[in-house]
Tab-separated table of C-alpha atoms and ligand atoms in Angstrom:
chain	number	residue	atom	x	y	z
A	1	MET	CA	91.772	181.722	70.154
A	2	SER	CA	91.917	178.087	69.435
A	3	PRO	CA	94.902	176.120	70.057
A	4	VAL	CA	95.599	174.999	66.635
A	5	VAL	CA	95.740	178.781	65.651
A	6	ILE	CA	97.828	179.515	68.758
A	7	ALA	CA	100.206	176.231	68.489
A	8	GLY	CA	100.839	177.458	64.830
A	9	ILE	CA	100.877	181.122	64.401
A	10	GLY	CA	103.864	181.086	66.125
A	11	VAL	CA	106.363	179.552	63.697
A	12	PRO	CA	105.362	181.736	60.419
A	13	ILE	CA	105.427	184.848	62.640
A	14	ALA	CA	109.169	183.752	63.914
A	15	VAL	CA	110.036	183.777	60.211
A	16	LEU	CA	108.535	187.044	59.286
A	17	ALA	CA	110.407	188.491	61.848
A	18	GLY	CA	113.810	186.344	60.810
A	19	ALA	CA	113.472	187.700	57.479
A	20	ALA	CA	112.229	190.921	58.094
A	21	LEU	CA	115.711	191.276	60.710
A	22	ILE	CA	117.265	189.313	57.802
A	23	GLY	CA	116.388	192.006	55.004
A	24	LEU	CA	117.457	194.882	57.437
A	25	ILE	CA	120.618	193.953	58.395
A	26	PHE	CA	122.122	192.537	54.974
A	27	ASP	CA	119.482	194.172	52.376
A	28	PHE	CA	115.800	192.952	50.900
A	29	PHE	CA	117.076	190.259	48.491
A	30	TRP	CA	118.629	188.314	51.250
A	31	GLY	CA	115.620	188.995	53.683
A	32	PHE	CA	113.562	187.835	50.366
A	33	VAL	CA	115.335	184.215	50.175
A	34	SER	CA	115.352	183.695	53.664
A	35	LEU	CA	111.224	184.128	53.410
A	36	ALA	CA	110.869	181.816	50.754
A	37	LEU	CA	113.310	179.163	52.372
A	38	GLY	CA	111.760	180.062	55.874
A	39	LEU	CA	108.067	179.265	53.855
A	40	GLY	CA	109.253	176.194	52.271
A	41	ALA	CA	110.081	174.694	55.014
A	42	ILE	CA	107.192	174.819	56.861
A	43	ILE	CA	105.109	174.008	53.993
A	44	GLY	CA	106.939	171.142	53.607
A	45	ILE	CA	106.410	170.597	57.437
A	46	HIS	CA	102.740	170.223	57.417
A	47	LEU	CA	102.644	168.676	53.736
A	48	TRP	CA	105.002	165.395	55.710
A	49	GLN	CA	102.412	165.731	59.009
A	50	ALA	CA	98.916	165.655	56.264
A	51	HIS	CA	100.920	162.567	55.162
A	52	ARG	CA	101.204	161.196	58.063
A	53	ALA	CA	97.690	162.600	58.960
A	54	ALA	CA	96.357	160.936	55.764
A	55	ARG	CA	98.045	157.541	56.029
A	56	TRP	CA	96.285	157.203	59.819
A	57	ALA	CA	93.118	157.497	58.453
A	58	ASP	CA	93.321	155.267	56.091
A	59	SER	CA	95.210	152.440	58.758
A	60	PRO	CA	93.329	149.943	60.608
A	61	LEU	CA	90.904	151.326	63.556
A	62	GLU	CA	93.678	150.335	66.397
A	63	THR	CA	97.129	152.241	64.829
A	64	PRO	CA	97.625	154.680	67.492
A	65	VAL	CA	97.448	158.354	66.688
A	66	PRO	CA	100.546	160.095	65.367
A	67	GLU	CA	102.505	162.292	67.386
A	68	ALA	CA	103.956	166.004	66.802
A	69	ARG	CA	104.734	168.952	67.987
A	70	GLY	CA	103.336	172.681	67.274
A	71	VAL	CA	100.033	173.056	65.283
A	72	TRP	CA	100.019	169.323	64.137
A	73	GLY	CA	100.720	168.277	68.058
A	74	ALA	CA	97.490	169.974	68.742
A	75	VAL	CA	95.446	168.057	65.688
A	76	PHE	CA	96.967	164.375	66.656
A	77	SER	CA	96.096	165.186	70.448
A	78	ALA	CA	92.369	166.469	69.448
A	79	LEU	CA	91.793	163.437	67.293
A	80	TYR	CA	93.918	161.296	70.178
A	81	ARG	CA	91.204	162.514	72.412
A	82	ARG	CA	88.750	161.596	70.032
A	83	THR	CA	89.425	158.437	69.424
A	84	ARG	CA	90.241	157.293	72.979
A	85	ALA	CA	86.448	158.449	73.542
A	86	ARG	CA	85.102	156.125	70.844
A	87	ASN	CA	87.238	153.343	72.097
A	88	GLU	CA	85.675	154.016	75.460
A	89	ARG	CA	81.973	153.713	74.274
A	90	GLN	CA	83.172	151.301	72.149
A	91	ARG	CA	83.652	149.308	75.287
A	92	ASP	CA	80.457	150.000	77.038
A	93	LEU	CA	78.310	149.104	73.645
A	94	ALA	CA	80.429	145.378	74.186
A	95	THR	CA	79.743	145.757	77.777
A	96	THR	CA	76.072	146.156	77.254
A	97	VAL	CA	75.610	143.875	74.030
A	98	ASP	CA	77.503	141.309	76.336
A	99	ARG	CA	75.261	141.567	79.040
A	100	PHE	CA	72.443	141.756	77.761
A	101	ARG	CA	73.549	138.226	75.241
A	102	ASN	CA	74.073	136.812	78.620
A	103	ALA	CA	70.843	137.948	80.442
A	104	VAL	CA	69.254	136.219	77.181
A	105	GLU	CA	71.461	132.908	77.341
A	106	ALA	CA	70.134	132.926	80.748
A	107	LEU	CA	66.421	133.163	80.192
A	108	PRO	CA	64.525	129.152	80.595
A	109	ASP	CA	62.978	130.263	77.830
A	110	GLY	CA	64.073	129.958	73.977
A	111	MET	CA	64.453	132.909	72.485
A	112	VAL	CA	64.844	132.716	68.244
A	113	ILE	CA	65.013	136.069	65.560
A	114	LEU	CA	63.380	135.260	61.964
A	115	ASP	CA	63.392	137.241	58.873
A	116	ALA	CA	59.914	137.923	56.937
A	117	THR	CA	60.517	134.469	55.279
A	118	ASN	CA	60.646	132.625	58.652
A	119	ARG	CA	64.657	131.590	58.143
A	120	ILE	CA	66.358	131.815	61.669
A	121	GLU	CA	68.660	134.598	62.050
A	122	TRP	CA	69.628	133.907	65.746
A	123	ALA	CA	69.046	132.180	69.035
A	124	ASN	CA	69.836	131.599	72.387
A	125	ARG	CA	71.302	128.319	73.863
A	126	ARG	CA	68.071	127.149	74.820
A	127	ALA	CA	66.178	127.079	71.721
A	128	LEU	CA	68.882	124.575	71.475
A	129	SER	CA	67.139	121.729	74.218
A	130	HIS	CA	63.487	122.981	73.538
A	131	LEU	CA	63.596	122.861	69.266
A	132	GLY	CA	66.821	121.822	68.243
A	133	ILE	CA	67.954	125.092	66.276
A	134	ASP	CA	71.697	125.302	67.294
A	135	LEU	CA	72.399	129.003	66.224
A	136	ALA	CA	76.607	127.420	65.059
A	137	LYS	CA	74.912	125.397	62.097
A	138	ASP	CA	71.304	126.489	61.806
A	139	THR	CA	71.252	130.502	60.752
A	140	GLY	CA	69.115	130.688	57.747
A	141	ARG	CA	67.751	127.345	57.736
A	142	PRO	CA	63.743	127.892	57.337
A	143	LEU	CA	61.950	127.464	60.867
A	144	ALA	CA	59.975	124.690	59.575
A	145	ASN	CA	62.636	122.532	59.460
A	146	PHE	CA	62.327	122.637	63.554
A	147	MET	CA	58.928	122.749	64.041
A	148	ARG	CA	56.991	120.362	62.500
A	149	ALA	CA	53.241	120.093	64.438
A	150	PRO	CA	50.473	120.756	62.487
A	151	GLU	CA	49.174	123.233	65.010
A	152	PHE	CA	51.904	125.720	64.499
A	153	ILE	CA	51.911	125.710	61.255
A	154	ARG	CA	48.525	126.477	61.282
A	155	TYR	CA	49.565	128.777	63.815
A	156	LEU	CA	52.343	130.361	61.737
A	157	GLU	CA	50.465	131.015	58.729
A	158	ALA	CA	47.359	132.594	59.860
A	159	GLU	CA	49.562	135.011	60.942
A	160	ASN	CA	47.379	135.759	64.267
A	161	PHE	CA	50.227	136.446	66.984
A	162	ALA	CA	47.939	138.013	69.394
A	163	GLU	CA	48.513	133.980	71.803
A	164	GLY	CA	50.484	131.686	71.457
A	165	VAL	CA	50.083	127.925	70.730
A	166	VAL	CA	50.589	124.594	73.070
A	167	VAL	CA	52.667	121.906	71.199
A	168	GLU	CA	54.319	118.723	72.016
A	169	SER	CA	57.713	118.586	72.527
A	170	GLN	CA	59.562	117.134	69.274
A	171	ARG	CA	62.605	116.981	71.579
A	172	GLU	CA	61.556	116.305	74.756
A	173	PRO	CA	58.797	113.023	74.883
A	174	GLY	CA	56.585	114.023	77.592
A	175	ALA	CA	57.247	117.226	77.423
A	176	THR	CA	54.618	120.476	76.283
A	177	LEU	CA	55.732	124.014	74.925
A	178	SER	CA	54.164	127.027	74.522
A	179	ILE	CA	55.103	128.967	71.765
A	180	GLN	CA	54.591	132.806	71.070
A	181	VAL	CA	55.895	134.904	67.914
A	182	VAL	CA	55.889	138.593	68.661
A	183	PRO	CA	56.164	140.768	65.442
A	184	PHE	CA	58.865	143.494	65.402
A	185	GLY	CA	60.902	145.959	63.338
A	186	ILE	CA	59.935	145.499	59.260
A	187	ASP	CA	58.872	142.307	58.907
A	188	GLU	CA	60.775	140.205	61.753
A	189	ARG	CA	59.341	138.059	64.433
A	190	LEU	CA	61.012	136.629	67.578
A	191	LEU	CA	59.805	133.491	68.701
A	192	ILE	CA	59.592	132.662	72.428
A	193	SER	CA	59.424	128.876	73.374
A	194	ARG	CA	58.839	127.656	77.152
A	195	ASN	CA	58.491	125.094	78.776
A	196	ILE	CA	54.938	124.603	80.497
A	197	THR	CA	55.398	120.525	81.049
A	198	GLN	CA	54.370	121.410	84.955
A	199	VAL	CA	52.368	123.840	84.606
A	200	GLU	CA	50.286	121.524	82.438
A	201	ALA	CA	50.483	118.344	84.967
A	202	VAL	CA	49.598	120.743	87.848
A	203	ALA	CA	46.567	122.128	85.671
A	204	ARG	CA	45.756	118.121	85.122
A	205	MET	CA	46.346	117.069	88.468
A	206	ARG	CA	43.670	119.790	89.270
A	207	ARG	CA	41.118	118.590	86.422
A	208	ASP	CA	41.339	115.222	87.906
A	209	PHE	CA	41.118	116.105	91.484
A	210	ILE	CA	38.007	117.922	90.776
A	211	ALA	CA	36.576	115.086	88.530
A	212	ASN	CA	37.182	112.279	91.365
A	213	VAL	CA	35.979	114.529	94.311
A	214	SER	CA	32.643	115.159	92.338
A	215	HIS	CA	32.450	110.859	91.501
A	216	GLU	CA	33.190	110.231	95.355
A	217	LEU	CA	30.720	112.427	96.395
A	218	LYS	CA	27.846	111.722	93.395
A	219	THR	CA	27.698	107.734	94.696
A	220	PRO	CA	27.152	108.120	97.832
A	221	LEU	CA	25.011	111.645	97.150
A	222	THR	CA	22.220	109.415	94.445
A	223	VAL	CA	21.907	106.114	97.197
A	224	VAL	CA	20.792	109.408	99.244
A	225	SER	CA	18.378	110.888	97.285
A	226	GLY	CA	17.286	107.310	95.657
A	227	PHE	CA	16.521	106.228	99.379
A	228	LEU	CA	14.815	109.794	100.230
A	229	GLU	CA	12.847	109.373	96.652
A	230	THR	CA	11.415	105.962	98.134
A	231	LEU	CA	10.454	106.915	101.566
A	232	GLN	CA	8.697	110.293	100.213
A	233	ASP	CA	6.935	107.438	97.499
A	234	MET	CA	6.059	104.053	99.086
A	235	LYS	CA	4.524	103.357	102.122
A	236	LEU	CA	7.087	101.142	103.969
A	237	ASP	CA	6.534	99.492	107.092
A	238	ALA	CA	8.544	100.099	110.189
A	239	ARG	CA	11.003	97.544	109.807
A	240	GLN	CA	12.237	98.432	106.228
A	241	ARG	CA	11.817	102.400	106.620
A	242	ALA	CA	14.316	101.630	109.546
A	243	ARG	CA	16.920	99.441	107.054
A	244	TYR	CA	16.753	102.630	104.248
A	245	LEU	CA	17.894	104.993	106.935
A	246	ASN	CA	20.658	102.919	108.285
A	247	LEU	CA	21.869	102.642	104.796
A	248	MET	CA	21.026	106.875	104.075
A	249	ALA	CA	23.504	106.747	107.193
A	250	GLU	CA	25.958	104.555	106.226
A	251	GLN	CA	26.565	107.184	102.966
A	252	ALA	CA	25.943	110.532	105.252
A	253	ASN	CA	29.222	108.771	106.872
A	254	SER	CA	30.848	107.758	103.974
A	255	MET	CA	30.695	111.416	102.522
A	256	GLN	CA	31.072	112.699	105.903
A	257	ARG	CA	34.793	110.907	106.193
A	258	LEU	CA	35.548	112.517	102.410
A	259	VAL	CA	34.733	115.905	103.611
A	260	ASP	CA	37.246	115.181	107.286
A	261	ASP	CA	39.701	113.947	105.162
A	262	LEU	CA	39.698	116.580	102.421
A	263	LEU	CA	39.950	119.043	105.110
A	264	THR	CA	43.024	117.533	106.758
A	265	LEU	CA	44.559	117.319	103.286
A	266	SER	CA	44.202	120.833	102.159
A	267	THR	CA	45.218	121.800	105.963
A	268	LEU	CA	47.945	119.657	105.574
A	269	GLU	CA	48.638	121.593	101.811
A	270	SER	CA	48.005	124.830	102.765
A	271	GLU	CA	50.805	125.314	105.770
A	272	GLN	CA	54.272	125.024	104.847
A	273	ALA	CA	55.731	123.915	108.118
A	274	ALA	CA	54.673	121.799	110.670
A	275	ARG	CA	52.120	122.952	113.194
A	276	ALA	CA	54.001	124.199	116.521
A	277	ASP	CA	56.306	120.976	117.187
A	278	ASN	CA	56.519	119.481	120.646
A	279	SER	CA	58.298	117.165	122.484
A	280	PHE	CA	56.568	114.161	124.234
A	281	ALA	CA	56.553	111.000	124.582
A	282	ILE	CA	55.627	107.951	122.310
A	283	LEU	CA	54.528	105.113	124.048
A	284	PRO	CA	51.503	106.993	125.536
A	285	LEU	CA	51.028	108.096	121.594
A	286	LEU	CA	51.296	104.215	120.313
A	287	LEU	CA	49.468	102.563	123.307
A	288	GLU	CA	46.372	104.531	121.845
A	289	VAL	CA	46.829	104.299	118.376
A	290	SER	CA	46.707	100.320	119.409
A	291	ALA	CA	44.045	100.844	121.839
A	292	ASP	CA	42.253	102.790	118.302
A	293	ALA	CA	43.435	99.553	116.479
A	294	LYS	CA	42.120	96.897	118.589
A	295	ALA	CA	38.541	99.386	118.694
A	296	LEU	CA	38.235	98.869	114.721
A	297	SER	CA	39.347	95.498	114.697
A	298	GLY	CA	36.823	94.502	116.695
A	299	ASN	CA	38.469	91.315	117.755
A	300	ARG	CA	38.533	90.216	114.283
A	301	HIS	CA	42.247	90.105	114.549
A	302	ARG	CA	45.212	89.154	116.247
A	303	ILE	CA	47.173	92.403	117.248
A	304	ASP	CA	50.863	91.760	118.506
A	305	LEU	CA	52.746	95.148	120.094
A	306	ASP	CA	56.500	95.288	119.941
A	307	PHE	CA	57.458	98.781	120.853
A	308	ALA	CA	61.370	98.389	121.560
A	309	THR	CA	62.571	101.819	122.596
A	310	PRO	CA	60.865	104.444	124.831
A	311	ALA	CA	62.106	107.592	123.170
A	312	ILE	CA	60.903	111.400	123.675
A	313	VAL	CA	59.695	112.826	120.013
A	314	THR	CA	59.826	116.261	119.160
A	315	ALA	CA	57.016	116.585	116.457
A	316	ASN	CA	53.251	117.543	116.467
A	317	ARG	CA	51.837	114.743	117.823
A	318	ASP	CA	47.872	115.510	116.610
A	319	GLU	CA	49.594	114.543	113.404
A	320	LEU	CA	51.954	111.880	113.606
A	321	ALA	CA	48.807	110.663	115.385
A	322	SER	CA	46.787	111.090	112.604
A	323	ALA	CA	49.336	109.557	110.467
A	324	PHE	CA	50.104	106.530	112.366
A	325	GLY	CA	46.068	106.171	112.835
A	326	ASN	CA	46.022	105.904	109.002
A	327	LEU	CA	47.864	103.008	108.318
A	328	VAL	CA	46.887	100.926	111.761
A	329	SER	CA	42.937	101.100	109.829
A	330	ASN	CA	44.231	100.429	106.595
A	331	ALA	CA	46.087	96.811	108.083
A	332	VAL	CA	43.022	96.313	109.974
A	333	ARG	CA	40.587	97.243	106.669
A	334	TYR	CA	42.657	95.026	104.439
A	335	THR	CA	43.526	92.115	106.497
A	336	PRO	CA	40.997	89.165	106.514
A	337	ASP	CA	39.510	88.422	110.004
A	338	GLY	CA	41.282	86.168	111.699
A	339	GLY	CA	44.982	87.947	110.570
A	340	THR	CA	47.943	89.310	112.858
A	341	ILE	CA	48.491	93.298	112.988
A	342	THR	CA	51.805	94.177	114.730
A	343	LEU	CA	52.933	97.438	115.754
A	344	GLY	CA	56.749	97.857	116.385
A	345	TRP	CA	58.584	101.006	117.287
A	346	HIS	CA	62.090	100.598	117.683
A	347	VAL	CA	64.874	103.511	117.500
A	348	ASP	CA	67.749	102.381	114.760
A	349	ASP	CA	71.667	102.232	114.609
A	350	GLU	CA	71.745	106.179	113.271
A	351	GLY	CA	69.193	107.075	116.057
A	352	ARG	CA	66.063	107.231	113.207
A	353	GLY	CA	62.670	106.361	115.110
A	354	ALA	CA	61.196	103.577	113.477
A	355	PHE	CA	57.457	103.057	113.487
A	356	SER	CA	55.927	99.808	111.260
A	357	VAL	CA	52.692	98.531	110.549
A	358	THR	CA	53.081	94.958	109.691
A	359	ASP	CA	49.907	92.733	108.671
A	360	THR	CA	49.066	89.552	107.255
A	361	GLY	CA	46.517	91.298	105.093
A	362	ILE	CA	46.044	90.962	101.108
A	363	GLY	CA	49.241	92.551	100.526
A	364	ILE	CA	50.426	94.793	97.367
A	365	SER	CA	51.727	93.670	94.223
A	366	PRO	CA	54.743	96.360	93.480
A	367	GLU	CA	53.367	97.866	91.039
A	368	HIS	CA	51.092	99.705	92.290
A	369	ILE	CA	53.264	100.395	95.553
A	370	PRO	CA	54.772	103.438	94.053
A	371	ARG	CA	51.322	104.932	93.640
A	372	LEU	CA	49.607	104.146	97.238
A	373	THR	CA	50.250	107.785	98.320
A	374	GLU	CA	48.439	109.857	95.466
A	375	ARG	CA	45.050	111.171	96.049
A	376	PHE	CA	42.329	108.738	95.491
A	377	TYR	CA	44.960	105.641	94.360
A	378	ARG	CA	43.150	102.323	95.218
A	379	VAL	CA	44.310	98.760	94.316
A	380	ASP	CA	40.839	97.976	94.813
A	381	ARG	CA	38.266	100.806	94.839
A	382	SER	CA	35.360	98.009	95.824
A	383	ARG	CA	37.568	96.452	98.796
A	384	SER	CA	38.325	100.134	99.534
A	385	ARG	CA	35.196	101.925	99.042
A	386	ALA	CA	32.962	98.660	101.455
A	387	THR	CA	35.254	99.451	104.427
A	388	GLY	CA	35.105	103.114	104.782
A	389	GLY	CA	37.853	104.320	102.776
A	390	THR	CA	38.193	107.572	101.416
A	391	GLY	CA	41.341	106.542	99.036
A	392	LEU	CA	43.247	109.510	100.886
A	393	GLY	CA	44.427	108.083	103.855
A	394	LEU	CA	48.075	107.663	102.126
A	395	ALA	CA	47.926	110.868	101.120
A	396	ILE	CA	47.188	112.672	104.235
A	397	VAL	CA	50.395	110.215	105.440
A	398	LYS	CA	52.759	111.254	103.267
A	399	HIS	CA	51.972	115.068	103.802
A	400	VAL	CA	52.114	114.550	107.257
A	401	LEU	CA	55.690	113.018	106.805
A	402	LEU	CA	57.400	115.443	104.425
A	403	ARG	CA	56.153	118.361	106.894
A	404	HIS	CA	58.418	116.118	109.574
A	405	GLN	CA	61.087	115.652	107.363
A	406	ALA	CA	60.436	111.635	107.312
A	407	ALA	CA	60.513	109.080	105.112
A	408	LEU	CA	57.308	106.383	104.287
A	409	ASP	CA	59.044	102.865	103.381
A	410	VAL	CA	56.330	100.635	102.009
A	411	THR	CA	57.189	96.221	101.178
A	412	SER	CA	54.050	94.389	100.681
A	413	GLU	CA	53.954	90.747	99.008
A	414	LEU	CA	50.286	89.722	97.372
A	415	GLY	CA	48.079	87.511	99.176
A	416	SER	CA	51.154	87.537	102.575
A	417	GLY	CA	50.868	90.945	103.981
A	418	SER	CA	52.318	94.561	103.988
A	419	THR	CA	54.739	96.603	106.074
A	420	PHE	CA	54.038	100.352	106.229
A	421	ALA	CA	57.084	101.888	108.378
A	422	VAL	CA	57.827	105.568	109.044
A	423	LEU	CA	61.144	106.252	109.437
A	424	LEU	CA	60.911	109.669	111.566
A	425	PRO	CA	64.970	111.401	111.901
A	426	ALA	CA	67.221	110.727	114.413
A	427	ARG	CA	67.249	114.677	115.413
A	428	ARG	CA	63.812	114.488	116.212
A	429	VAL	CA	63.753	111.858	118.183
A	430	THR	CA	65.787	110.992	121.957
A	431	PRO	CA	65.724	107.338	123.144
A	432	GLU	CA	64.824	107.134	126.826
A	433	PRO	CA	66.107	104.237	129.208
A	434	LEU	CA	62.973	101.566	129.685
A	435	PRO	CA	61.133	102.549	132.500
A	436	ASP	CA	61.801	100.817	136.106
A	437	PRO	CA	59.823	98.151	136.160
A	438	ALA	CA	59.553	97.406	132.628
A	439	PRO	CA	55.276	97.834	131.673
A	440	GLY	CA	53.659	95.428	130.381
A	441	ALA	CA	52.343	97.302	127.551
A	442	LEU	CA	55.753	97.374	125.843
A	443	SER	CA	55.416	94.161	124.463
A	444	SER	CA	52.138	92.048	124.465
A	445	THR	CA	50.222	90.077	122.305
A	446	THR	CA	46.502	90.854	122.412
A	447	SER	CA	44.675	87.946	120.570
A	448	SER	CA	40.629	87.935	119.304
B	1	ADP	P1	41.874	103.768	101.144
B	1	ADP	O1	40.617	104.898	101.981
B	1	ADP	O2	41.167	103.569	100.043
B	1	ADP	O3	42.742	103.345	102.230
B	1	ADP	P2	44.668	105.121	101.661
B	1	ADP	O4	45.520	106.084	100.770
B	1	ADP	O5	44.803	104.888	102.360
B	1	ADP	O6	43.210	104.717	100.537
B	1	ADP	O7	45.471	103.471	100.792
B	1	ADP	C1	45.635	103.556	99.205
B	1	ADP	C2	45.403	101.842	98.713
B	1	ADP	O8	46.559	101.684	99.165
B	1	ADP	C3	44.366	101.490	99.185
B	1	ADP	O9	43.287	101.886	98.241
B	1	ADP	C4	45.006	100.260	99.181
B	1	ADP	O10	44.150	99.629	97.868
B	1	ADP	C5	46.272	100.113	99.514
B	1	ADP	N1	46.683	99.682	100.704
B	1	ADP	C6	46.592	100.771	102.016
B	1	ADP	N2	46.555	99.889	102.788
B	1	ADP	C7	47.287	98.603	102.733
B	1	ADP	C8	47.458	97.373	103.807
B	1	ADP	N3	47.736	97.892	104.561
B	1	ADP	N4	47.010	96.209	102.915
B	1	ADP	C9	46.649	96.349	101.192
B	1	ADP	N5	46.214	97.584	100.237
B	1	ADP	C10	46.795	98.335	101.546
């Protein structure tokens, strides 16, 4: 039997029993009177509780359920349990909605919900920075007020949303957005905007790189194939033949250098951390580099050495040798005959190791300096080519230094010369006391 019936049946039975007892003790009349009074009281109480229940049902949702005893107590507690369960469900729902909203707000993509007429119903915060849509004041406004790019208007009108469309951002000059519309529900649409500036930049870099490599290889290949045809078609004397073969060998060498530099660069780019570090004395490395400088210069320049503080360096020796070698080779190639090239090494006050190459060469005007480490960036293309440059030397230097948390500092004056300095972090450098007796090689001048 239900708790309400159990709670409700007791009182009428008691009234009935009481009236019967009074009827027996006194007479039938008083029994009837007490039954009528008892039933009247029961009806009155029920009407009052029904009134409280109806008033509660009409009141705001958060009004507490009334309390009572007996049958109405059982009814009200059932209602109370139901209300509590509903409140809990609503709380859970609100938490879920909040989490969902927070997740949508945290998305790096802009989201806009549009109605069937392309008016804004809802937008997340990112839509403000991408498209300038501010939910607080733009709800109900047509999307066309914010997206005027003709390619987007065509996309929206064509109603073919299988793919997205790429547009320039009207809010952020230079930024590129990918916009995709996704239909859902009955005639509703979700617009997703994504900033693809970086992706575009990488794609452009890749396209430029392939175009550059092809261009760099095309010139020597054209020369070689031209000479080959000449050698095949024409009768040449031994002297001319030797000259053409020499020219072909030069072009083959320049292709070889380019391919070598490309391989070095791709190895450096594909491995995140530097190959195994080892600790080595810097001085022998500096002497090797200066010997290379002298060999490259072939006595056309004066080469000065200024190696102040011997030190033990923890780095990848081969990679540092390649970076230092590139700087030295540039100094030789961009310094006219008779100029001076100074190779320096010292440990500064903060414990950083500084290797520098200073030349009295052609110098570089300031606007080029920030771009020198870009692949294939050259100030003077023909001079670079004529001296056997690949346009990749400083890009290699940049990657080697990045892998060693080192920095490249360039100072230059057009027509007067340049200094390229490599700064190795202090934790990679341990200064050593000068060897005894001080070697002559530490500071010397080699004149042509
Ligand atoms: P390249 O093979 O052309 O020398 P790099 O990447 O080594 O390529 O250098 C990029 C450009 O920087 C060079 O083409 C040149 O214009 C400029 N450059 C580099 N080093 C020097 C220097 N010591 N003096 C003048 N210009 C330099």
